[in-house]
Amino acid sequence: MAIGERIHFFRKKRGMKLKQLGKAVGFPESNADVRMAQYESGSRTPKADITSRLAETLDVSPQALTVPDIDSYTGLMHTLFTLEDVYGLRVTELDGQIVLHVDVRQSQEADELHRMLCVWQEQAAKLEAGEITKEDYNRWRYHYPELDATQLRAKVLPQGLSDLLMDDLQGDE
């Protein structure tokens, strides 16, 4: 799905008018709706800074707006073929159903994709079990990876700040 279609999807989901979104992103009222219509129709593509503002206004991750263009079945198939090449995605049959799975033996990237898919499956299972709402599930999806609590992240402090904190901690002894 192209970025314009994603913008349209999330705008409608939020119940916003073209002009309302355009003004919220920072365009003048006189052409806010025209500019948004150009983005949604695909006649213009927003630059990175505008994409970021759109994502913030629509309350989604910028990556949720810039998904690969899979508007045709051929485009979708080539996306899947690329996932096979790079991430070890495999198509097989299980109990008469066609399923996709990740061959984690292929590479470190395949192992990481498998881990991310497992987290996705956990969220989907929580939704199915009624542990989270559809709204919670969509929020998780549309803000991935920001709202993925399973990812361990460490922020590295600048050396000067780190030294000050260490000095302060040692001073308390």
Short mmCIF file of N, CA and C in Angstrom, two decimals:
data_model
loop_
_atom_site.label_atom_id
_atom_site.label_comp_id
_atom_site.label_asym_id
_atom_site.label_seq_id
_atom_site.Cartn_x
_atom_site.Cartn_y
_atom_site.Cartn_z
N MET A 1 0.85 -1.17 0.00
CA MET A 1 0.00 0.00 0.00
C MET A 1 0.90 1.24 0.00
N ALA A 2 0.65 2.14 -0.89
CA ALA A 2 1.46 3.35 -1.03
C ALA A 2 1.20 4.30 0.14
N ILE A 3 2.13 5.22 0.35
CA ILE A 3 2.03 6.14 1.48
C ILE A 3 0.74 6.96 1.46
N GLY A 4 0.30 7.38 0.28
CA GLY A 4 -0.94 8.14 0.19
C GLY A 4 -2.14 7.36 0.70
N GLU A 5 -2.17 6.08 0.36
CA GLU A 5 -3.27 5.23 0.84
C GLU A 5 -3.20 5.03 2.35
N ARG A 6 -1.99 4.95 2.88
CA ARG A 6 -1.83 4.81 4.33
C ARG A 6 -2.28 6.08 5.04
N ILE A 7 -1.92 7.24 4.48
CA ILE A 7 -2.37 8.51 5.07
C ILE A 7 -3.89 8.55 5.08
N HIS A 8 -4.49 8.20 3.95
CA HIS A 8 -5.95 8.19 3.84
C HIS A 8 -6.57 7.23 4.87
N PHE A 9 -6.00 6.03 4.97
CA PHE A 9 -6.50 5.02 5.91
C PHE A 9 -6.50 5.56 7.34
N PHE A 10 -5.37 6.12 7.78
CA PHE A 10 -5.28 6.59 9.16
C PHE A 10 -6.10 7.87 9.38
N ARG A 11 -6.18 8.73 8.37
CA ARG A 11 -7.00 9.94 8.49
C ARG A 11 -8.45 9.56 8.72
N LYS A 12 -8.96 8.63 7.90
CA LYS A 12 -10.34 8.17 8.05
C LYS A 12 -10.54 7.48 9.40
N LYS A 13 -9.56 6.69 9.81
CA LYS A 13 -9.64 5.99 11.09
C LYS A 13 -9.75 6.99 12.24
N ARG A 14 -9.12 8.14 12.09
CA ARG A 14 -9.16 9.19 13.12
C ARG A 14 -10.35 10.12 12.96
N GLY A 15 -11.11 9.93 11.87
CA GLY A 15 -12.29 10.78 11.65
C GLY A 15 -11.94 12.21 11.29
N MET A 16 -10.82 12.39 10.62
CA MET A 16 -10.36 13.74 10.26
C MET A 16 -10.71 14.08 8.82
N LYS A 17 -10.93 15.34 8.56
CA LYS A 17 -11.12 15.87 7.21
C LYS A 17 -9.75 16.21 6.65
N LEU A 18 -9.67 16.30 5.31
CA LEU A 18 -8.40 16.65 4.66
C LEU A 18 -7.84 17.96 5.22
N LYS A 19 -8.68 18.99 5.25
CA LYS A 19 -8.23 20.31 5.70
C LYS A 19 -7.77 20.26 7.16
N GLN A 20 -8.49 19.53 7.98
CA GLN A 20 -8.14 19.41 9.40
C GLN A 20 -6.75 18.79 9.56
N LEU A 21 -6.47 17.72 8.81
CA LEU A 21 -5.16 17.08 8.88
C LEU A 21 -4.09 18.02 8.35
N GLY A 22 -4.35 18.64 7.21
CA GLY A 22 -3.37 19.56 6.63
C GLY A 22 -3.01 20.69 7.56
N LYS A 23 -4.00 21.27 8.22
CA LYS A 23 -3.74 22.36 9.17
C LYS A 23 -2.95 21.85 10.37
N ALA A 24 -3.30 20.66 10.85
CA ALA A 24 -2.60 20.09 12.00
C ALA A 24 -1.13 19.81 11.70
N VAL A 25 -0.85 19.51 10.44
CA VAL A 25 0.53 19.23 10.03
C VAL A 25 1.31 20.54 9.83
N GLY A 26 0.57 21.64 9.62
CA GLY A 26 1.25 22.92 9.51
C GLY A 26 1.05 23.66 8.21
N PHE A 27 0.18 23.17 7.33
CA PHE A 27 -0.08 23.87 6.08
C PHE A 27 -1.09 24.99 6.32
N PRO A 28 -0.99 26.06 5.53
CA PRO A 28 -1.96 27.15 5.68
C PRO A 28 -3.37 26.67 5.33
N GLU A 29 -4.35 27.26 5.99
CA GLU A 29 -5.74 26.85 5.78
C GLU A 29 -6.14 26.93 4.32
N SER A 30 -5.57 27.91 3.59
CA SER A 30 -5.97 28.12 2.19
C SER A 30 -5.67 26.94 1.28
N ASN A 31 -4.64 26.15 1.60
CA ASN A 31 -4.33 25.01 0.72
C ASN A 31 -4.09 23.71 1.47
N ALA A 32 -4.48 23.64 2.74
CA ALA A 32 -4.23 22.45 3.55
C ALA A 32 -4.92 21.22 2.97
N ASP A 33 -6.18 21.38 2.52
CA ASP A 33 -6.91 20.24 1.98
C ASP A 33 -6.37 19.80 0.63
N VAL A 34 -5.95 20.76 -0.18
CA VAL A 34 -5.39 20.44 -1.50
C VAL A 34 -4.10 19.65 -1.34
N ARG A 35 -3.25 20.10 -0.42
CA ARG A 35 -1.97 19.43 -0.19
C ARG A 35 -2.20 17.99 0.29
N MET A 36 -3.12 17.82 1.21
CA MET A 36 -3.40 16.46 1.70
C MET A 36 -3.98 15.60 0.60
N ALA A 37 -4.85 16.16 -0.22
CA ALA A 37 -5.43 15.40 -1.34
C ALA A 37 -4.34 14.97 -2.31
N GLN A 38 -3.33 15.83 -2.52
CA GLN A 38 -2.22 15.47 -3.41
C GLN A 38 -1.43 14.30 -2.84
N TYR A 39 -1.20 14.31 -1.53
CA TYR A 39 -0.48 13.19 -0.91
C TYR A 39 -1.30 11.91 -0.98
N GLU A 40 -2.58 12.01 -0.66
CA GLU A 40 -3.42 10.81 -0.65
C GLU A 40 -3.61 10.23 -2.04
N SER A 41 -3.65 11.07 -3.05
CA SER A 41 -3.83 10.58 -4.42
C SER A 41 -2.53 10.04 -5.02
N GLY A 42 -1.42 10.38 -4.39
CA GLY A 42 -0.12 9.94 -4.91
C GLY A 42 0.48 10.88 -5.92
N SER A 43 -0.16 12.02 -6.18
CA SER A 43 0.42 12.97 -7.14
C SER A 43 1.62 13.70 -6.53
N ARG A 44 1.71 13.71 -5.20
CA ARG A 44 2.88 14.23 -4.49
C ARG A 44 3.23 13.24 -3.40
N THR A 45 4.51 13.20 -3.05
CA THR A 45 4.98 12.34 -1.96
C THR A 45 5.56 13.24 -0.87
N PRO A 46 5.10 13.09 0.36
CA PRO A 46 5.62 13.95 1.42
C PRO A 46 7.08 13.67 1.71
N LYS A 47 7.83 14.73 1.99
CA LYS A 47 9.23 14.58 2.40
C LYS A 47 9.26 14.03 3.82
N ALA A 48 10.43 13.62 4.25
CA ALA A 48 10.59 12.95 5.54
C ALA A 48 10.06 13.77 6.70
N ASP A 49 10.32 15.08 6.70
CA ASP A 49 9.86 15.90 7.83
C ASP A 49 8.33 15.98 7.87
N ILE A 50 7.71 16.05 6.71
CA ILE A 50 6.24 16.09 6.67
C ILE A 50 5.67 14.72 7.04
N THR A 51 6.32 13.65 6.59
CA THR A 51 5.89 12.31 6.98
C THR A 51 5.94 12.17 8.49
N SER A 52 6.97 12.69 9.12
CA SER A 52 7.08 12.63 10.58
C SER A 52 5.95 13.41 11.25
N ARG A 53 5.64 14.58 10.72
CA ARG A 53 4.55 15.39 11.29
C ARG A 53 3.20 14.71 11.07
N LEU A 54 3.02 14.10 9.90
CA LEU A 54 1.79 13.36 9.64
C LEU A 54 1.65 12.20 10.63
N ALA A 55 2.72 11.47 10.82
CA ALA A 55 2.69 10.33 11.74
C ALA A 55 2.36 10.80 13.15
N GLU A 56 2.97 11.87 13.57
CA GLU A 56 2.69 12.39 14.91
C GLU A 56 1.23 12.82 15.03
N THR A 57 0.73 13.52 14.04
CA THR A 57 -0.66 13.98 14.06
C THR A 57 -1.63 12.80 14.03
N LEU A 58 -1.31 11.79 13.25
CA LEU A 58 -2.19 10.62 13.13
C LEU A 58 -1.95 9.60 14.24
N ASP A 59 -0.98 9.88 15.11
CA ASP A 59 -0.67 9.02 16.25
C ASP A 59 -0.25 7.62 15.82
N VAL A 60 0.71 7.58 14.88
CA VAL A 60 1.29 6.32 14.41
C VAL A 60 2.79 6.52 14.25
N SER A 61 3.50 5.44 14.09
CA SER A 61 4.92 5.48 13.79
C SER A 61 5.09 5.91 12.33
N PRO A 62 6.13 6.66 12.00
CA PRO A 62 6.36 7.00 10.59
C PRO A 62 6.46 5.76 9.70
N GLN A 63 6.97 4.66 10.26
CA GLN A 63 7.07 3.43 9.49
C GLN A 63 5.70 2.86 9.13
N ALA A 64 4.68 3.19 9.91
CA ALA A 64 3.33 2.73 9.59
C ALA A 64 2.80 3.42 8.34
N LEU A 65 3.36 4.57 8.01
CA LEU A 65 2.94 5.29 6.80
C LEU A 65 3.75 4.87 5.58
N THR A 66 4.97 4.45 5.79
CA THR A 66 5.88 4.20 4.67
C THR A 66 6.12 2.72 4.42
N VAL A 67 5.06 1.91 4.51
CA VAL A 67 5.19 0.48 4.24
C VAL A 67 5.52 0.28 2.76
N PRO A 68 6.11 -0.86 2.40
CA PRO A 68 6.41 -1.11 0.99
C PRO A 68 5.16 -1.04 0.13
N ASP A 69 5.35 -0.69 -1.11
CA ASP A 69 4.23 -0.58 -2.04
C ASP A 69 3.82 -1.98 -2.50
N ILE A 70 2.72 -2.47 -1.94
CA ILE A 70 2.23 -3.82 -2.26
C ILE A 70 0.84 -3.72 -2.86
N ASP A 71 0.64 -2.74 -3.72
CA ASP A 71 -0.67 -2.48 -4.30
C ASP A 71 -1.12 -3.51 -5.33
N SER A 72 -0.20 -4.32 -5.79
CA SER A 72 -0.59 -5.35 -6.76
C SER A 72 -0.15 -6.71 -6.21
N TYR A 73 -0.78 -7.75 -6.69
CA TYR A 73 -0.38 -9.08 -6.26
C TYR A 73 1.05 -9.38 -6.67
N THR A 74 1.46 -8.88 -7.82
CA THR A 74 2.84 -9.09 -8.26
C THR A 74 3.81 -8.39 -7.32
N GLY A 75 3.49 -7.15 -6.95
CA GLY A 75 4.33 -6.42 -6.00
C GLY A 75 4.40 -7.12 -4.66
N LEU A 76 3.27 -7.63 -4.20
CA LEU A 76 3.23 -8.37 -2.94
C LEU A 76 4.09 -9.63 -3.03
N MET A 77 3.97 -10.37 -4.14
CA MET A 77 4.76 -11.59 -4.29
C MET A 77 6.25 -11.28 -4.29
N HIS A 78 6.66 -10.20 -4.96
CA HIS A 78 8.09 -9.87 -4.98
C HIS A 78 8.57 -9.41 -3.60
N THR A 79 7.69 -8.80 -2.83
CA THR A 79 8.04 -8.46 -1.45
C THR A 79 8.27 -9.75 -0.66
N LEU A 80 7.38 -10.73 -0.83
CA LEU A 80 7.55 -12.01 -0.15
C LEU A 80 8.81 -12.74 -0.62
N PHE A 81 9.12 -12.67 -1.91
CA PHE A 81 10.35 -13.29 -2.42
C PHE A 81 11.58 -12.65 -1.79
N THR A 82 11.54 -11.33 -1.61
CA THR A 82 12.65 -10.64 -0.97
C THR A 82 12.79 -11.09 0.48
N LEU A 83 11.66 -11.26 1.15
CA LEU A 83 11.70 -11.75 2.53
C LEU A 83 12.27 -13.16 2.59
N GLU A 84 12.01 -13.95 1.56
CA GLU A 84 12.60 -15.29 1.49
C GLU A 84 14.11 -15.18 1.37
N ASP A 85 14.57 -14.34 0.46
CA ASP A 85 16.01 -14.19 0.22
C ASP A 85 16.75 -13.65 1.43
N VAL A 86 16.21 -12.63 2.06
CA VAL A 86 16.92 -11.91 3.10
C VAL A 86 16.66 -12.49 4.49
N TYR A 87 15.42 -12.89 4.76
CA TYR A 87 15.04 -13.26 6.12
C TYR A 87 14.63 -14.71 6.31
N GLY A 88 14.81 -15.54 5.30
CA GLY A 88 14.52 -16.95 5.46
C GLY A 88 13.04 -17.30 5.51
N LEU A 89 12.19 -16.43 4.98
CA LEU A 89 10.76 -16.74 4.94
C LEU A 89 10.55 -17.92 4.00
N ARG A 90 9.75 -18.89 4.43
CA ARG A 90 9.49 -20.07 3.63
C ARG A 90 7.98 -20.28 3.52
N VAL A 91 7.54 -20.80 2.39
CA VAL A 91 6.13 -21.15 2.19
C VAL A 91 6.03 -22.66 2.23
N THR A 92 5.12 -23.18 3.06
CA THR A 92 4.93 -24.62 3.19
C THR A 92 3.44 -24.90 3.35
N GLU A 93 3.14 -26.17 3.47
CA GLU A 93 1.76 -26.58 3.70
C GLU A 93 1.69 -27.25 5.06
N LEU A 94 0.66 -26.92 5.82
CA LEU A 94 0.45 -27.50 7.14
C LEU A 94 -1.04 -27.76 7.30
N ASP A 95 -1.39 -29.02 7.46
CA ASP A 95 -2.80 -29.40 7.63
C ASP A 95 -3.69 -28.84 6.51
N GLY A 96 -3.19 -28.92 5.28
CA GLY A 96 -3.97 -28.47 4.13
C GLY A 96 -4.01 -26.96 3.94
N GLN A 97 -3.29 -26.21 4.78
CA GLN A 97 -3.25 -24.75 4.68
C GLN A 97 -1.86 -24.30 4.23
N ILE A 98 -1.81 -23.27 3.41
CA ILE A 98 -0.54 -22.66 3.04
C ILE A 98 -0.12 -21.75 4.18
N VAL A 99 1.09 -21.94 4.68
CA VAL A 99 1.58 -21.12 5.78
C VAL A 99 2.96 -20.58 5.44
N LEU A 100 3.26 -19.45 6.04
CA LEU A 100 4.59 -18.86 5.92
C LEU A 100 5.30 -19.08 7.26
N HIS A 101 6.55 -19.44 7.20
CA HIS A 101 7.33 -19.58 8.42
C HIS A 101 8.75 -19.10 8.14
N VAL A 102 9.49 -18.88 9.19
CA VAL A 102 10.85 -18.37 9.08
C VAL A 102 11.83 -19.48 9.42
N ASP A 103 12.77 -19.70 8.53
CA ASP A 103 13.83 -20.67 8.77
C ASP A 103 14.93 -19.95 9.55
N VAL A 104 14.91 -20.10 10.87
CA VAL A 104 15.85 -19.36 11.72
C VAL A 104 17.29 -19.80 11.53
N ARG A 105 17.49 -20.94 10.86
CA ARG A 105 18.85 -21.42 10.61
C ARG A 105 19.53 -20.65 9.50
N GLN A 106 18.75 -19.89 8.72
CA GLN A 106 19.33 -19.22 7.55
C GLN A 106 20.32 -18.13 7.93
N SER A 107 19.96 -17.31 8.92
CA SER A 107 20.83 -16.17 9.25
C SER A 107 20.40 -15.55 10.56
N GLN A 108 21.21 -14.63 11.04
CA GLN A 108 20.86 -13.86 12.23
C GLN A 108 19.62 -13.01 11.96
N GLU A 109 19.50 -12.50 10.74
CA GLU A 109 18.34 -11.71 10.36
C GLU A 109 17.06 -12.55 10.43
N ALA A 110 17.16 -13.80 9.99
CA ALA A 110 16.01 -14.71 10.04
C ALA A 110 15.61 -14.96 11.49
N ASP A 111 16.59 -15.15 12.35
CA ASP A 111 16.31 -15.37 13.76
C ASP A 111 15.63 -14.14 14.38
N GLU A 112 16.07 -12.96 14.02
CA GLU A 112 15.46 -11.72 14.53
C GLU A 112 14.04 -11.56 14.00
N LEU A 113 13.81 -11.86 12.73
CA LEU A 113 12.46 -11.80 12.18
C LEU A 113 11.55 -12.79 12.91
N HIS A 114 12.05 -13.98 13.17
CA HIS A 114 11.27 -14.98 13.90
C HIS A 114 10.88 -14.45 15.28
N ARG A 115 11.82 -13.82 15.96
CA ARG A 115 11.53 -13.25 17.28
C ARG A 115 10.44 -12.19 17.18
N MET A 116 10.52 -11.32 16.17
CA MET A 116 9.52 -10.27 16.01
C MET A 116 8.15 -10.86 15.68
N LEU A 117 8.12 -11.89 14.85
CA LEU A 117 6.85 -12.53 14.53
C LEU A 117 6.24 -13.21 15.76
N CYS A 118 7.08 -13.76 16.62
CA CYS A 118 6.58 -14.37 17.85
C CYS A 118 5.93 -13.31 18.74
N VAL A 119 6.53 -12.14 18.82
CA VAL A 119 5.95 -11.05 19.61
C VAL A 119 4.61 -10.64 19.00
N TRP A 120 4.54 -10.57 17.68
CA TRP A 120 3.29 -10.22 16.99
C TRP A 120 2.22 -11.27 17.33
N GLN A 121 2.61 -12.54 17.25
CA GLN A 121 1.67 -13.61 17.53
C GLN A 121 1.17 -13.53 18.98
N GLU A 122 2.05 -13.16 19.91
CA GLU A 122 1.64 -13.00 21.31
C GLU A 122 0.57 -11.92 21.44
N GLN A 123 0.77 -10.80 20.75
CA GLN A 123 -0.20 -9.71 20.81
C GLN A 123 -1.53 -10.16 20.19
N ALA A 124 -1.45 -10.86 19.06
CA ALA A 124 -2.67 -11.36 18.41
C ALA A 124 -3.40 -12.35 19.32
N ALA A 125 -2.66 -13.19 20.03
CA ALA A 125 -3.26 -14.16 20.94
C ALA A 125 -3.94 -13.44 22.12
N LYS A 126 -3.32 -12.37 22.61
CA LYS A 126 -3.94 -11.58 23.68
C LYS A 126 -5.25 -10.97 23.21
N LEU A 127 -5.27 -10.49 21.98
CA LEU A 127 -6.50 -9.94 21.43
C LEU A 127 -7.56 -11.02 21.34
N GLU A 128 -7.18 -12.16 20.81
CA GLU A 128 -8.12 -13.28 20.64
C GLU A 128 -8.67 -13.74 21.99
N ALA A 129 -7.84 -13.71 23.03
CA ALA A 129 -8.25 -14.16 24.37
C ALA A 129 -9.01 -13.08 25.14
N GLY A 130 -9.09 -11.87 24.57
CA GLY A 130 -9.79 -10.79 25.25
C GLY A 130 -8.95 -10.09 26.31
N GLU A 131 -7.65 -10.37 26.33
CA GLU A 131 -6.77 -9.74 27.31
C GLU A 131 -6.46 -8.29 26.96
N ILE A 132 -6.55 -7.96 25.67
CA ILE A 132 -6.38 -6.58 25.21
C ILE A 132 -7.51 -6.28 24.23
N THR A 133 -7.78 -5.00 24.04
CA THR A 133 -8.83 -4.59 23.11
C THR A 133 -8.25 -4.47 21.71
N LYS A 134 -9.14 -4.40 20.72
CA LYS A 134 -8.71 -4.18 19.34
C LYS A 134 -7.96 -2.85 19.25
N GLU A 135 -8.41 -1.86 20.00
CA GLU A 135 -7.73 -0.56 20.03
C GLU A 135 -6.29 -0.70 20.56
N ASP A 136 -6.12 -1.47 21.64
CA ASP A 136 -4.77 -1.71 22.18
C ASP A 136 -3.90 -2.43 21.16
N TYR A 137 -4.48 -3.42 20.51
CA TYR A 137 -3.75 -4.20 19.50
C TYR A 137 -3.32 -3.29 18.34
N ASN A 138 -4.26 -2.50 17.84
CA ASN A 138 -3.92 -1.59 16.73
C ASN A 138 -2.88 -0.56 17.17
N ARG A 139 -3.00 -0.05 18.38
CA ARG A 139 -2.01 0.92 18.87
C ARG A 139 -0.63 0.27 18.87
N TRP A 140 -0.55 -0.97 19.35
CA TRP A 140 0.72 -1.68 19.36
C TRP A 140 1.26 -1.81 17.92
N ARG A 141 0.39 -2.24 16.99
CA ARG A 141 0.82 -2.43 15.60
C ARG A 141 1.27 -1.12 14.96
N TYR A 142 0.49 -0.07 15.15
CA TYR A 142 0.76 1.18 14.45
C TYR A 142 1.89 1.98 15.09
N HIS A 143 2.33 1.55 16.27
CA HIS A 143 3.47 2.21 16.93
C HIS A 143 4.66 1.26 17.07
N TYR A 144 4.61 0.15 16.35
CA TYR A 144 5.72 -0.79 16.41
C TYR A 144 6.96 -0.13 15.79
N PRO A 145 8.12 -0.22 16.37
CA PRO A 145 8.49 -0.98 17.56
C PRO A 145 8.45 -0.19 18.87
N GLU A 146 8.02 1.08 18.82
CA GLU A 146 8.07 1.91 20.02
C GLU A 146 7.33 1.29 21.20
N LEU A 147 6.19 0.65 20.97
CA LEU A 147 5.40 0.09 22.07
C LEU A 147 5.67 -1.38 22.31
N ASP A 148 6.71 -1.92 21.71
CA ASP A 148 7.06 -3.32 21.91
C ASP A 148 7.87 -3.44 23.19
N ALA A 149 7.22 -3.86 24.26
CA ALA A 149 7.86 -3.95 25.58
C ALA A 149 8.86 -5.10 25.66
N THR A 150 8.89 -5.99 24.67
CA THR A 150 9.80 -7.13 24.74
C THR A 150 11.20 -6.78 24.30
N GLN A 151 11.35 -5.67 23.61
CA GLN A 151 12.67 -5.28 23.14
C GLN A 151 13.44 -4.64 24.28
N LEU A 152 14.63 -5.10 24.48
CA LEU A 152 15.49 -4.51 25.49
C LEU A 152 16.31 -3.42 24.83
N ARG A 153 16.21 -2.24 25.40
CA ARG A 153 16.95 -1.11 24.84
C ARG A 153 17.77 -0.48 25.94
N ALA A 154 18.96 -0.11 25.60
CA ALA A 154 19.82 0.62 26.53
C ALA A 154 20.24 1.90 25.86
N LYS A 155 20.07 2.99 26.54
CA LYS A 155 20.48 4.27 26.00
C LYS A 155 21.86 4.56 26.55
N VAL A 156 22.78 4.88 25.67
CA VAL A 156 24.14 5.17 26.07
C VAL A 156 24.22 6.66 26.38
N LEU A 157 24.69 6.94 27.58
CA LEU A 157 24.83 8.33 28.00
C LEU A 157 26.11 8.92 27.45
N PRO A 158 26.12 10.24 27.19
CA PRO A 158 27.38 10.88 26.80
C PRO A 158 28.41 10.68 27.91
N GLN A 159 29.68 10.57 27.54
CA GLN A 159 30.73 10.25 28.51
C GLN A 159 30.76 11.23 29.67
N GLY A 160 30.61 12.52 29.41
CA GLY A 160 30.65 13.52 30.48
C GLY A 160 29.55 13.31 31.49
N LEU A 161 28.33 13.05 31.02
CA LEU A 161 27.20 12.81 31.91
C LEU A 161 27.40 11.51 32.68
N SER A 162 27.91 10.51 32.00
CA SER A 162 28.18 9.22 32.63
C SER A 162 29.21 9.40 33.76
N ASP A 163 30.27 10.16 33.50
CA ASP A 163 31.30 10.40 34.52
C ASP A 163 30.72 11.14 35.72
N LEU A 164 29.84 12.15 35.46
CA LEU A 164 29.22 12.90 36.55
C LEU A 164 28.35 11.98 37.42
N LEU A 165 27.57 11.12 36.78
CA LEU A 165 26.72 10.20 37.52
C LEU A 165 27.56 9.22 38.34
N MET A 166 28.64 8.73 37.77
CA MET A 166 29.51 7.80 38.50
C MET A 166 30.14 8.50 39.68
N ASP A 167 30.63 9.74 39.49
CA ASP A 167 31.22 10.49 40.59
C ASP A 167 30.20 10.72 41.69
N ASP A 168 28.95 11.04 41.30
CA ASP A 168 27.90 11.28 42.27
C ASP A 168 27.59 10.00 43.06
N LEU A 169 27.50 8.88 42.35
CA LEU A 169 27.22 7.61 43.02
C LEU A 169 28.34 7.22 43.96
N GLN A 170 29.58 7.44 43.55
CA GLN A 170 30.73 7.08 44.41
C GLN A 170 30.82 8.02 45.60
N GLY A 171 30.33 9.26 45.43
CA GLY A 171 30.34 10.23 46.51
C GLY A 171 29.37 9.86 47.62
N ASP A 172 28.36 9.04 47.32
CA ASP A 172 27.37 8.64 48.32
C ASP A 172 27.88 7.54 49.23
N GLU A 173 28.99 6.92 48.90
CA GLU A 173 29.49 5.79 49.68
C GLU A 173 30.14 6.24 50.97
#
